[in-house]
Coordinates of C-alpha atoms and ligand atoms in Angstrom, one line a residue:
Chain Q
M1 CA 4.3 -11.8 40.0
L2 CA 4.9 -9.3 37.2
D3 CA 7.9 -7.1 37.5
V4 CA 8.8 -4.3 35.1
R5 CA 12.3 -3.0 35.7
G6 CA 13.8 0.0 34.1
L7 CA 12.0 -0.5 30.8
R8 CA 13.1 1.6 28.0
K9 CA 12.0 1.5 24.4
I10 CA 13.4 3.6 21.5
Y11 CA 11.9 3.0 18.1
G12 CA 14.8 3.3 15.7
G13 CA 15.5 3.3 12.0
H14 CA 15.5 5.7 9.1
G15 CA 17.5 8.3 11.0
R16 CA 14.5 9.2 13.2
E17 CA 14.5 7.8 16.7
V18 CA 11.5 8.0 18.9
E19 CA 11.9 7.4 22.6
A20 CA 8.5 5.9 23.4
L21 CA 9.4 4.8 27.0
R22 CA 12.2 6.3 29.1
D23 CA 12.3 4.4 32.3
L24 CA 9.4 2.4 33.7
T25 CA 9.5 0.4 36.9
F26 CA 6.5 -1.1 38.6
T27 CA 5.3 -4.4 40.0
L28 CA 2.0 -6.3 40.0
D29 CA 1.1 -8.6 42.8
P30 CA -0.7 -11.9 42.1
G31 CA -4.4 -11.3 41.6
E32 CA -4.1 -7.5 41.4
L33 CA -6.1 -5.4 39.0
V34 CA -4.0 -2.4 38.1
C35 CA -4.9 0.3 35.7
L36 CA -2.3 2.2 33.7
V37 CA -3.5 5.6 32.6
G38 CA -1.7 8.1 30.3
P39 CA -2.4 10.5 27.5
S40 CA -2.6 9.1 23.9
G41 CA 0.8 8.6 22.3
C42 CA 2.6 8.3 25.6
G43 CA 3.6 4.7 24.9
K44 CA 0.9 2.6 26.6
T45 CA 0.7 0.2 23.7
T46 CA 4.4 0.0 23.5
L47 CA 4.6 -0.9 27.1
L48 CA 2.0 -3.5 26.9
K49 CA 3.7 -5.1 23.9
C50 CA 7.0 -5.2 25.8
V51 CA 5.3 -6.8 28.8
A52 CA 3.6 -9.4 26.5
G53 CA 6.9 -10.3 24.8
L54 CA 5.7 -9.0 21.5
L55 CA 8.4 -6.3 21.4
A56 CA 11.9 -6.4 22.6
P57 CA 12.7 -3.4 25.0
T58 CA 15.8 -1.4 24.3
S59 CA 16.9 -1.9 27.9
G60 CA 15.4 -3.0 31.1
E61 CA 13.5 -6.2 31.6
V62 CA 10.0 -7.7 32.3
L63 CA 9.9 -10.7 34.8
L64 CA 6.9 -13.0 35.1
D65 CA 7.2 -15.1 38.2
G66 CA 10.8 -14.2 38.3
S67 CA 11.8 -15.3 34.9
P68 CA 12.5 -12.9 32.1
V69 CA 9.9 -12.5 29.3
T70 CA 11.6 -12.7 26.0
G71 CA 8.7 -13.8 23.8
P72 CA 5.0 -14.5 24.1
R73 CA 4.2 -16.8 27.0
P74 CA 1.3 -19.2 27.7
G75 CA 0.8 -17.4 31.0
M76 CA -0.2 -14.2 29.4
A77 CA -3.0 -13.1 27.1
V78 CA -3.6 -9.8 25.4
V79 CA -6.8 -8.1 24.5
F80 CA -6.2 -5.4 21.9
Q81 CA -8.2 -2.3 21.3
E82 CA -9.0 -3.1 17.7
Y83 CA -11.4 -5.9 18.3
S84 CA -12.5 -6.1 14.7
R85 CA -9.0 -6.6 13.5
S86 CA -8.0 -9.1 16.3
L87 CA -10.6 -11.7 15.6
F88 CA -10.2 -14.0 12.7
P89 CA -13.0 -13.1 10.3
W90 CA -13.0 -16.5 8.6
M91 CA -13.7 -18.4 11.8
R92 CA -16.8 -18.6 13.8
V93 CA -16.9 -17.2 17.3
R94 CA -16.4 -20.7 18.8
D95 CA -13.4 -21.5 16.6
N96 CA -11.9 -18.0 17.4
V97 CA -12.0 -18.9 21.1
E98 CA -10.7 -22.4 20.6
L99 CA -7.8 -21.6 18.2
P100 CA -5.2 -20.6 20.9
L101 CA -6.1 -23.7 22.9
R102 CA -5.0 -25.9 20.0
Q103 CA -1.5 -24.7 20.6
K104 CA -1.6 -26.0 24.1
K105 CA -0.8 -29.6 23.2
S106 CA -1.5 -31.0 26.6
L107 CA -5.2 -30.1 26.4
G108 CA -7.5 -32.8 25.1
R109 CA -10.4 -32.2 22.8
Q110 CA -13.0 -32.4 25.6
R111 CA -11.1 -30.1 27.9
R112 CA -10.7 -27.6 25.1
H113 CA -14.4 -27.6 24.3
A114 CA -15.3 -27.3 28.0
L115 CA -13.0 -24.2 28.3
V116 CA -14.5 -22.7 25.2
E117 CA -18.1 -23.2 26.5
D118 CA -17.2 -21.9 29.9
A119 CA -15.5 -18.8 28.6
L120 CA -18.4 -18.0 26.2
E121 CA -20.8 -18.4 29.0
A122 CA -18.8 -16.1 31.3
V123 CA -19.1 -13.3 28.8
G124 CA -22.7 -14.1 27.9
L125 CA -22.1 -15.2 24.3
T126 CA -23.2 -18.8 24.4
A127 CA -25.9 -18.1 21.9
S128 CA -23.5 -16.5 19.4
A129 CA -21.0 -19.3 19.3
G130 CA -21.9 -20.2 15.7
A131 CA -21.8 -16.6 14.4
Y132 CA -19.0 -15.0 12.5
P133 CA -17.4 -12.1 14.4
W134 CA -18.5 -9.5 11.7
Q135 CA -22.1 -10.5 12.4
L136 CA -21.8 -9.2 15.9
S137 CA -21.8 -5.6 17.4
G138 CA -18.6 -4.0 18.5
G139 CA -19.2 -4.7 22.2
M140 CA -20.0 -8.3 21.4
Q141 CA -16.8 -8.7 19.4
Q142 CA -14.7 -7.3 22.2
R143 CA -16.5 -9.9 24.5
V144 CA -15.4 -12.6 22.1
A145 CA -11.8 -11.4 22.4
I146 CA -12.2 -11.4 26.2
A147 CA -13.6 -14.9 26.1
R148 CA -10.7 -16.0 23.9
A149 CA -8.3 -14.7 26.5
L150 CA -10.2 -16.3 29.4
A151 CA -10.2 -19.7 27.8
Y152 CA -6.5 -19.5 27.5
E153 CA -6.3 -19.4 31.3
P154 CA -3.6 -16.8 31.6
E155 CA -2.1 -15.8 34.9
V156 CA -1.8 -12.3 33.7
L157 CA -4.4 -10.6 31.4
L158 CA -3.1 -7.6 29.5
M159 CA -5.8 -5.2 28.1
D160 CA -4.9 -2.3 25.8
E161 CA -7.6 0.3 25.8
P162 CA -10.1 -2.5 25.1
F163 CA -13.2 -0.3 25.4
A164 CA -12.0 2.9 23.7
A165 CA -13.9 2.2 20.5
V166 CA -17.3 1.2 21.9
D167 CA -20.2 3.5 22.9
A168 CA -20.6 4.6 26.5
Q169 CA -23.4 2.2 27.6
T170 CA -21.7 -0.8 26.2
R171 CA -18.6 0.3 27.8
A172 CA -20.0 0.5 31.2
G173 CA -21.3 -3.1 30.8
L174 CA -17.9 -4.3 29.7
E175 CA -16.2 -2.6 32.6
D176 CA -18.4 -4.4 35.0
L177 CA -17.8 -7.6 33.1
V178 CA -14.0 -7.2 33.6
R179 CA -14.5 -6.6 37.4
K180 CA -16.8 -9.6 37.6
L181 CA -14.4 -11.9 35.7
W182 CA -11.5 -10.7 37.8
Q183 CA -13.3 -11.4 41.0
E184 CA -14.5 -14.8 39.8
R185 CA -11.2 -16.0 38.4
G186 CA -8.6 -14.3 40.4
M187 CA -6.2 -13.6 37.6
T188 CA -3.8 -10.6 37.6
I189 CA -5.0 -7.9 35.2
L190 CA -3.0 -4.9 33.7
F191 CA -5.6 -2.6 32.2
V192 CA -4.4 0.2 30.0
T193 CA -6.6 3.2 29.3
H194 CA -6.4 6.9 28.4
D195 CA -9.7 7.4 30.4
I196 CA -9.1 8.6 34.0
D197 CA -12.6 7.7 35.1
E198 CA -12.4 4.2 33.7
A199 CA -9.0 3.7 35.4
V200 CA -10.3 4.9 38.8
Y201 CA -13.5 2.9 38.5
L202 CA -11.9 -0.4 37.6
G203 CA -8.6 -0.5 39.4
Q204 CA -7.2 -1.4 42.8
R205 CA -4.3 0.8 41.9
V206 CA -3.8 3.3 39.2
L207 CA -0.4 4.0 37.7
T208 CA -0.2 7.3 35.9
L209 CA 2.2 7.7 33.1
S210 CA 3.7 11.0 32.1
A211 CA 3.6 12.2 28.5
S212 CA 6.6 11.3 26.3
P213 CA 9.4 10.7 27.3
T214 CA 7.5 8.4 29.5
V215 CA 8.1 7.5 33.1
V216 CA 5.7 6.4 35.9
Q217 CA 4.5 9.8 37.2
D218 CA 2.4 8.6 40.1
E219 CA 0.9 5.6 41.8
L220 CA -2.4 5.8 43.6
K221 CA -4.3 3.3 45.7
I222 CA -8.0 3.3 44.9
T223 CA -9.8 3.3 48.2
L224 CA -13.2 2.7 46.8
P225 CA -15.2 -0.2 48.3
H226 CA -14.5 -3.6 46.7
E227 CA -18.0 -3.9 45.3
R228 CA -18.4 -1.2 42.6
D229 CA -21.4 0.1 40.9
Q230 CA -21.5 2.3 37.9
L231 CA -23.9 4.9 39.5
E232 CA -23.0 4.7 43.2
S233 CA -19.2 4.4 42.8
R234 CA -19.0 7.3 40.4
A235 CA -21.2 9.4 42.6
D236 CA -19.0 8.7 45.6
A237 CA -17.1 11.8 46.8
R238 CA -13.9 9.7 47.1
F239 CA -14.3 8.9 43.4
A240 CA -14.3 12.5 42.6
E241 CA -11.2 13.0 44.8
L242 CA -9.3 10.2 43.2
R243 CA -10.0 11.2 39.7
T244 CA -9.0 14.8 40.4
H245 CA -5.8 13.5 41.9
V246 CA -5.0 11.5 38.8
Y247 CA -6.0 14.3 36.5
A248 CA -3.7 16.7 38.4
Q249 CA -0.8 14.3 38.1
I250 CA -1.2 14.0 34.4
R251 CA -1.3 17.7 34.0
A252 CA 1.6 18.1 36.3
A253 CA 3.5 15.9 33.9
G254 CA 3.1 18.5 31.3
T255 CA 0.4 17.5 29.0
R256 CA -3.3 17.4 29.1
P257 CA -5.0 14.0 28.7
A258 CA -6.6 13.4 25.3
P259 CA -10.4 14.0 25.4
T260 CA -12.3 10.9 26.0
A261 CA -13.2 9.1 22.8
Chain I
M1 CA -38.4 -18.6 -6.7
T2 CA -39.4 -15.6 -8.8
R3 CA -36.1 -14.0 -8.0
I4 CA -34.2 -16.9 -9.4
V5 CA -36.4 -16.9 -12.5
R6 CA -35.8 -13.1 -13.0
R7 CA -32.0 -13.5 -12.6
L8 CA -32.0 -16.3 -15.1
L9 CA -34.0 -14.1 -17.6
Y10 CA -31.5 -11.3 -17.1
A11 CA -28.5 -13.6 -17.6
L12 CA -30.0 -15.2 -20.7
A13 CA -31.4 -12.2 -22.4
L14 CA -28.3 -10.8 -24.1
P15 CA -26.9 -14.2 -25.2
A16 CA -30.3 -15.1 -26.6
L17 CA -30.5 -11.7 -28.5
L18 CA -27.0 -12.1 -29.9
A19 CA -27.7 -15.7 -31.0
S20 CA -30.9 -14.5 -32.7
L21 CA -29.1 -11.7 -34.5
W22 CA -26.5 -14.2 -35.6
W23 CA -29.2 -16.6 -36.7
L24 CA -31.1 -13.9 -38.7
G25 CA -28.0 -12.1 -40.0
S26 CA -26.5 -15.3 -41.3
R27 CA -29.7 -16.8 -42.7
G28 CA -29.2 -17.7 -46.3
S29 CA -25.6 -16.6 -46.2
Q30 CA -23.6 -17.7 -49.3
S31 CA -20.2 -17.0 -47.9
I32 CA -18.2 -20.1 -47.2
Y33 CA -16.4 -18.5 -44.4
A34 CA -19.5 -17.3 -42.5
P35 CA -22.1 -20.1 -43.0
P36 CA -25.6 -19.7 -41.5
L37 CA -25.8 -20.5 -37.8
S38 CA -28.4 -23.1 -38.6
T39 CA -25.8 -25.0 -40.7
I40 CA -23.2 -24.7 -37.9
L41 CA -25.6 -26.1 -35.4
S42 CA -26.7 -28.8 -37.7
V43 CA -23.1 -30.2 -38.0
T44 CA -22.5 -29.9 -34.3
D45 CA -24.1 -33.2 -33.3
D46 CA -22.2 -35.1 -36.0
V47 CA -18.8 -33.5 -35.3
W48 CA -18.8 -33.7 -31.5
T49 CA -19.5 -37.4 -31.1
T50 CA -18.6 -39.2 -27.9
D51 CA -15.6 -40.6 -29.7
R52 CA -14.3 -37.1 -30.6
L53 CA -15.1 -35.8 -27.2
T54 CA -12.8 -38.5 -25.6
R55 CA -10.2 -38.2 -28.3
D56 CA -9.9 -34.4 -28.5
V57 CA -11.8 -32.6 -25.8
L58 CA -10.8 -34.8 -22.9
P59 CA -7.0 -34.6 -23.5
S60 CA -7.3 -30.9 -23.8
L61 CA -9.1 -30.6 -20.5
L62 CA -6.7 -33.0 -18.8
R63 CA -3.7 -30.9 -19.9
L64 CA -5.4 -27.8 -18.7
T65 CA -6.1 -29.4 -15.4
G66 CA -2.6 -30.6 -15.1
G67 CA -0.9 -27.3 -16.0
Y68 CA -3.4 -25.3 -13.9
T69 CA -2.9 -27.4 -10.8
L70 CA 0.9 -27.3 -11.1
A71 CA 0.7 -23.5 -11.5
A72 CA -1.5 -23.2 -8.5
L73 CA 0.7 -25.3 -6.3
A74 CA 3.9 -23.6 -7.4
G75 CA 2.3 -20.1 -7.4
I76 CA 0.8 -20.4 -3.9
G77 CA 3.9 -22.1 -2.4
L78 CA 6.4 -19.7 -3.8
G79 CA 4.1 -16.8 -3.3
V80 CA 3.9 -17.6 0.5
L81 CA 7.6 -17.9 0.6
I82 CA 8.3 -14.7 -1.2
G83 CA 5.6 -12.8 0.6
T84 CA 6.8 -13.9 4.0
Y85 CA 10.5 -13.3 3.8
R86 CA 11.7 -9.9 2.9
A87 CA 15.1 -11.1 1.8
V88 CA 13.6 -13.6 -0.7
R89 CA 11.4 -10.9 -2.0
A90 CA 14.3 -8.5 -2.6
L91 CA 16.2 -11.3 -4.3
T92 CA 13.4 -12.4 -6.6
E93 CA 11.5 -9.3 -7.4
P94 CA 13.4 -8.1 -10.5
V95 CA 13.4 -11.6 -12.0
L96 CA 9.7 -12.0 -11.3
E97 CA 9.0 -8.7 -13.1
F98 CA 10.9 -9.8 -16.1
F99 CA 9.3 -13.2 -16.5
R100 CA 5.9 -11.7 -15.9
A101 CA 6.5 -9.4 -18.8
V102 CA 7.3 -12.2 -21.2
P103 CA 4.0 -13.2 -23.1
P104 CA 3.5 -16.9 -22.4
P105 CA 3.0 -18.0 -26.0
V106 CA 6.6 -17.0 -26.7
L107 CA 7.5 -19.8 -24.4
I108 CA 6.1 -22.4 -26.7
P109 CA 9.0 -22.7 -29.1
V110 CA 11.5 -22.6 -26.2
I111 CA 9.7 -25.2 -24.2
M112 CA 9.3 -27.3 -27.3
L113 CA 13.1 -27.5 -27.6
F114 CA 13.4 -29.1 -24.1
A115 CA 10.1 -30.9 -23.7
G116 CA 9.3 -31.9 -27.3
I117 CA 5.8 -31.6 -28.7
G118 CA 4.0 -34.0 -26.4
D119 CA 1.8 -33.5 -23.4
T120 CA 4.7 -32.4 -21.2
M121 CA 5.3 -29.4 -23.5
K122 CA 1.6 -28.4 -23.4
V123 CA 1.3 -28.9 -19.6
T124 CA 4.5 -26.9 -19.1
V125 CA 3.3 -24.1 -21.3
I126 CA 0.0 -23.8 -19.5
A127 CA 1.7 -24.0 -16.1
A128 CA 4.3 -21.4 -17.1
G129 CA 1.7 -19.0 -18.2
C130 CA -0.8 -19.5 -15.3
V131 CA 1.8 -19.4 -12.5
W132 CA 2.4 -15.5 -12.7
P133 CA -0.9 -14.1 -11.7
I134 CA -1.3 -16.7 -9.0
L135 CA 2.2 -16.1 -7.7
L136 CA 2.1 -12.2 -7.7
N137 CA -1.4 -12.2 -6.1
T138 CA -0.3 -14.6 -3.4
V139 CA 2.7 -12.4 -2.6
E140 CA 0.4 -9.4 -2.3
G141 CA -2.1 -11.2 -0.2
V142 CA 0.5 -12.6 2.2
R143 CA 2.1 -9.2 2.6
A144 CA -1.2 -7.6 3.4
V145 CA -2.0 -9.8 6.4
D146 CA -3.4 -7.5 9.0
G147 CA -0.8 -6.4 11.6
V148 CA -3.1 -6.7 14.6
L149 CA -4.2 -10.2 13.5
A150 CA -0.6 -11.2 13.1
E151 CA 0.3 -9.9 16.5
T152 CA -2.7 -11.6 18.1
A153 CA -1.6 -14.9 16.5
R154 CA 1.9 -14.4 17.8
S155 CA 0.8 -13.5 21.3
Y156 CA -1.2 -16.8 21.5
G157 CA 1.8 -18.8 20.3
I158 CA 0.3 -19.5 16.9
T159 CA 3.4 -20.1 14.8
G160 CA 4.8 -22.3 12.0
V161 CA 2.3 -24.6 10.2
S162 CA -0.6 -23.5 12.4
R163 CA 0.1 -19.9 11.5
L164 CA 0.2 -20.7 7.8
R165 CA -3.0 -22.7 7.9
R166 CA -5.0 -20.6 10.2
L167 CA -3.7 -17.1 9.5
V168 CA -1.7 -16.6 6.4
L169 CA -3.6 -18.7 3.8
P170 CA -7.1 -17.6 4.9
A171 CA -6.1 -14.0 5.0
A172 CA -4.5 -14.1 1.6
A173 CA -7.3 -16.3 0.1
P174 CA -9.3 -13.5 -1.5
Q175 CA -6.2 -12.3 -3.4
I176 CA -5.2 -15.9 -4.2
F177 CA -8.6 -16.5 -5.7
A178 CA -8.3 -13.3 -7.8
G179 CA -5.0 -14.8 -9.2
L180 CA -6.6 -18.2 -9.8
R181 CA -9.3 -16.6 -11.8
Q182 CA -7.0 -14.7 -14.0
A183 CA -4.9 -17.8 -14.4
L184 CA -8.0 -19.8 -15.6
S185 CA -8.6 -17.6 -18.6
I186 CA -4.9 -17.6 -19.5
G187 CA -4.9 -21.4 -19.0
I188 CA -7.7 -21.8 -21.6
I189 CA -6.0 -19.6 -24.1
L190 CA -2.7 -21.5 -23.7
M191 CA -4.4 -24.8 -23.9
V192 CA -5.7 -23.9 -27.4
I193 CA -2.5 -22.1 -28.6
S194 CA -0.3 -24.9 -27.6
E195 CA -2.4 -27.4 -29.5
M196 CA -2.5 -25.2 -32.6
S197 CA 1.3 -25.2 -33.2
A198 CA 2.2 -28.8 -32.5
A199 CA -0.2 -31.6 -31.6
S200 CA -2.0 -34.6 -32.9
N201 CA -5.2 -34.2 -30.9
G202 CA -7.0 -31.7 -28.8
L203 CA -9.6 -29.0 -29.2
G204 CA -7.2 -26.4 -30.7
F205 CA -5.7 -29.0 -33.0
T206 CA -9.2 -30.0 -34.2
V207 CA -10.3 -26.4 -34.9
V208 CA -7.2 -25.8 -37.0
Q209 CA -7.6 -29.1 -38.9
F210 CA -11.2 -28.1 -39.8
Q211 CA -10.0 -24.7 -41.0
R212 CA -7.2 -26.2 -43.1
S213 CA -9.6 -28.7 -44.7
F214 CA -12.2 -26.0 -45.4
A215 CA -14.7 -27.7 -43.0
I216 CA -15.9 -24.2 -42.1
P217 CA -19.2 -25.0 -40.3
E218 CA -17.3 -27.6 -38.3
M219 CA -14.6 -25.1 -37.4
W220 CA -17.2 -22.7 -36.2
S221 CA -18.9 -25.4 -34.1
G222 CA -15.5 -26.0 -32.5
I223 CA -15.2 -22.4 -31.6
L224 CA -18.7 -22.5 -30.1
L225 CA -17.7 -25.5 -28.1
L226 CA -14.6 -23.8 -26.8
G227 CA -16.6 -20.8 -25.7
T228 CA -19.0 -23.0 -23.9
I229 CA -16.3 -24.9 -22.1
G230 CA -14.7 -21.6 -21.0
F231 CA -18.0 -20.4 -19.8
L232 CA -18.8 -23.6 -17.8
L233 CA -15.4 -23.5 -16.2
S234 CA -15.9 -20.0 -15.1
V235 CA -19.3 -20.9 -13.6
V236 CA -17.7 -23.7 -11.7
F237 CA -14.9 -21.5 -10.5
Q238 CA -17.3 -18.9 -9.2
A239 CA -19.3 -21.4 -7.3
V240 CA -16.1 -22.7 -5.6
E241 CA -15.0 -19.2 -4.9
R242 CA -18.3 -18.2 -3.4
R243 CA -18.2 -21.1 -1.1
A244 CA -14.6 -20.8 0.0
L245 CA -14.8 -17.1 0.5
A246 CA -18.3 -16.9 2.0
W247 CA -16.8 -15.2 5.1
Y248 CA -15.1 -12.6 2.9
H249 CA -18.3 -11.6 1.1
G250 CA -20.2 -11.6 4.3
L251 CA -17.5 -9.4 5.9
R252 CA -17.6 -6.9 3.0
A253 CA -21.4 -6.8 3.0
S254 CA -21.4 -6.1 6.7
K255 CA -18.9 -3.3 6.4
G256 CA -20.8 -1.8 3.5
S257 CA -24.0 -1.7 5.5
G258 CA -22.5 -0.4 8.8
Ligands
ADP301 N1 6.5 0.9 15.3 C1 6.8 2.1 15.7 N2 7.8 2.8 15.1 C2 8.1 4.0 15.5 N3 7.4 4.8 16.4 C3 6.4 4.2 17.0 C4 6.0 2.8 16.7 N4 5.0 2.5 17.4 C5 4.7 3.6 18.1 N5 5.6 4.6 17.9 C6 5.6 5.9 18.6 O1 5.8 5.7 20.0 C7 5.0 6.5 20.7 C8 4.1 5.7 21.7 O2 3.1 5.0 20.9 P1 2.0 4.1 21.5 O3 2.8 3.1 22.4 O4 1.2 3.6 20.4 O5 1.2 5.1 22.4 P2 -0.2 5.0 23.1 O6 -0.6 3.5 23.0 O7 0.0 5.4 24.5 O8 -1.1 5.8 22.4 C9 4.2 7.5 19.7 O9 5.0 8.6 19.6 C10 4.3 6.6 18.5 O10 4.3 7.5 17.4
MG302 MG1 -2.3 2.6 22.2

């Protein structure tokens, strides 16, 4: 489904070159939920932008369903970390969710509205459809961004540390929301985070990135039960084992992970 | 209700005080150049008849509207272009800085050479003076479009006209309005000045005529009328701005409180 092959990204210019990504290769199967975890500054955002077609890699390639990604594609949607800067403040929630759909010319008005209503309902924001984003709390704003991505009906959903800036309780709720939506809709999700616990709790698989220069350090299958629960799963002995494994891998790569925000 | 009354009282207090001071201070004044305010007000009705309003005030306002609209269209259009493309910016920046530094009234004699002394000249002068704050503010606003927002738009395939309409213009709107507001005061000044040097009608022309014929109370009443027109235009402008930028004021208020 999603193939990342030999991806390398060097930021150039002004005499100072930064090798953000050295050599990344991994694959996502259709319908998989994969978490990518790595310390801050290791190039997670860079990787996601390359995958989304927002940034041209220096070498290597990204394939979606076998065809190279050279620019943004209708089959992919991105949820950024900075929710307050990724929603259009001059549009109400409903219009924010609808805007990308207007680009899909094949969608009629009615279908568009149905998709918007459906997405808002899925994230529990039907009642806030008429509000402006800045009238909502951080967690709600990020749910608007998720609804916007859902309505777009992507095959692959890319999420870049989407919950790093919300408080712990809201965050737990949002994590469960992502699991729920993934199970209901069967899309492929690549979830980027610097939080090991979050990666282990959410993913079917966890890819660990090394610190810069970045390569895939480790790949781990998460053997927790399919149904996850914030209290039970995290108390599970296997959860502790898995997170210890990931932690050790990150440390082995030479750098400590950033403290959880 | 009481809040509105109180705000109205605050807004009117100082003008009322100043008018009273003028009234009292000028009472019984013998100076022909500074007649009593009562005299000025008493001629106002006779001077500013419907006929004069259509003959002099209306043409002035039409020329202002024409010049201002042209400036807004050109300023926003070029501003978006310059703000969007780095190459265009590099090419035009020095020239813009130069033209901005030229005081607009200096353009009057030059523009007269090409456009004569008719309406075209006046509209051109007003447009030429108003365009700079609009243009420069638009450039700034377009350049300052948030990077995350721009990337979001791109990731959803929002490009071209759609991008301009849904992203660039709304994002730059607060800056554009700041430019439009500056341009409005410049426009009023140029409207008057352009009529003072060469015209056969208009508010500026009328005021100068009164002054030359020593109709001093009439001259003063013209100045008062000009002030009132400027004030009303600014009130209308603020009302429009508050509506168009309601989201922006709300956003700022929400940031301030949280
Ligand atoms: N536009 C850019 N130009 C130059 N260097 C950049 C740019 N964006 C990111 N970097 C650098 O690339 C590295 C990886 O950044 P990033 O992908 O944002 O990491 P992460 O998302 O994992 O925190 C960092 O060292 C960062 O300073
Ligand atoms: Mg990042």
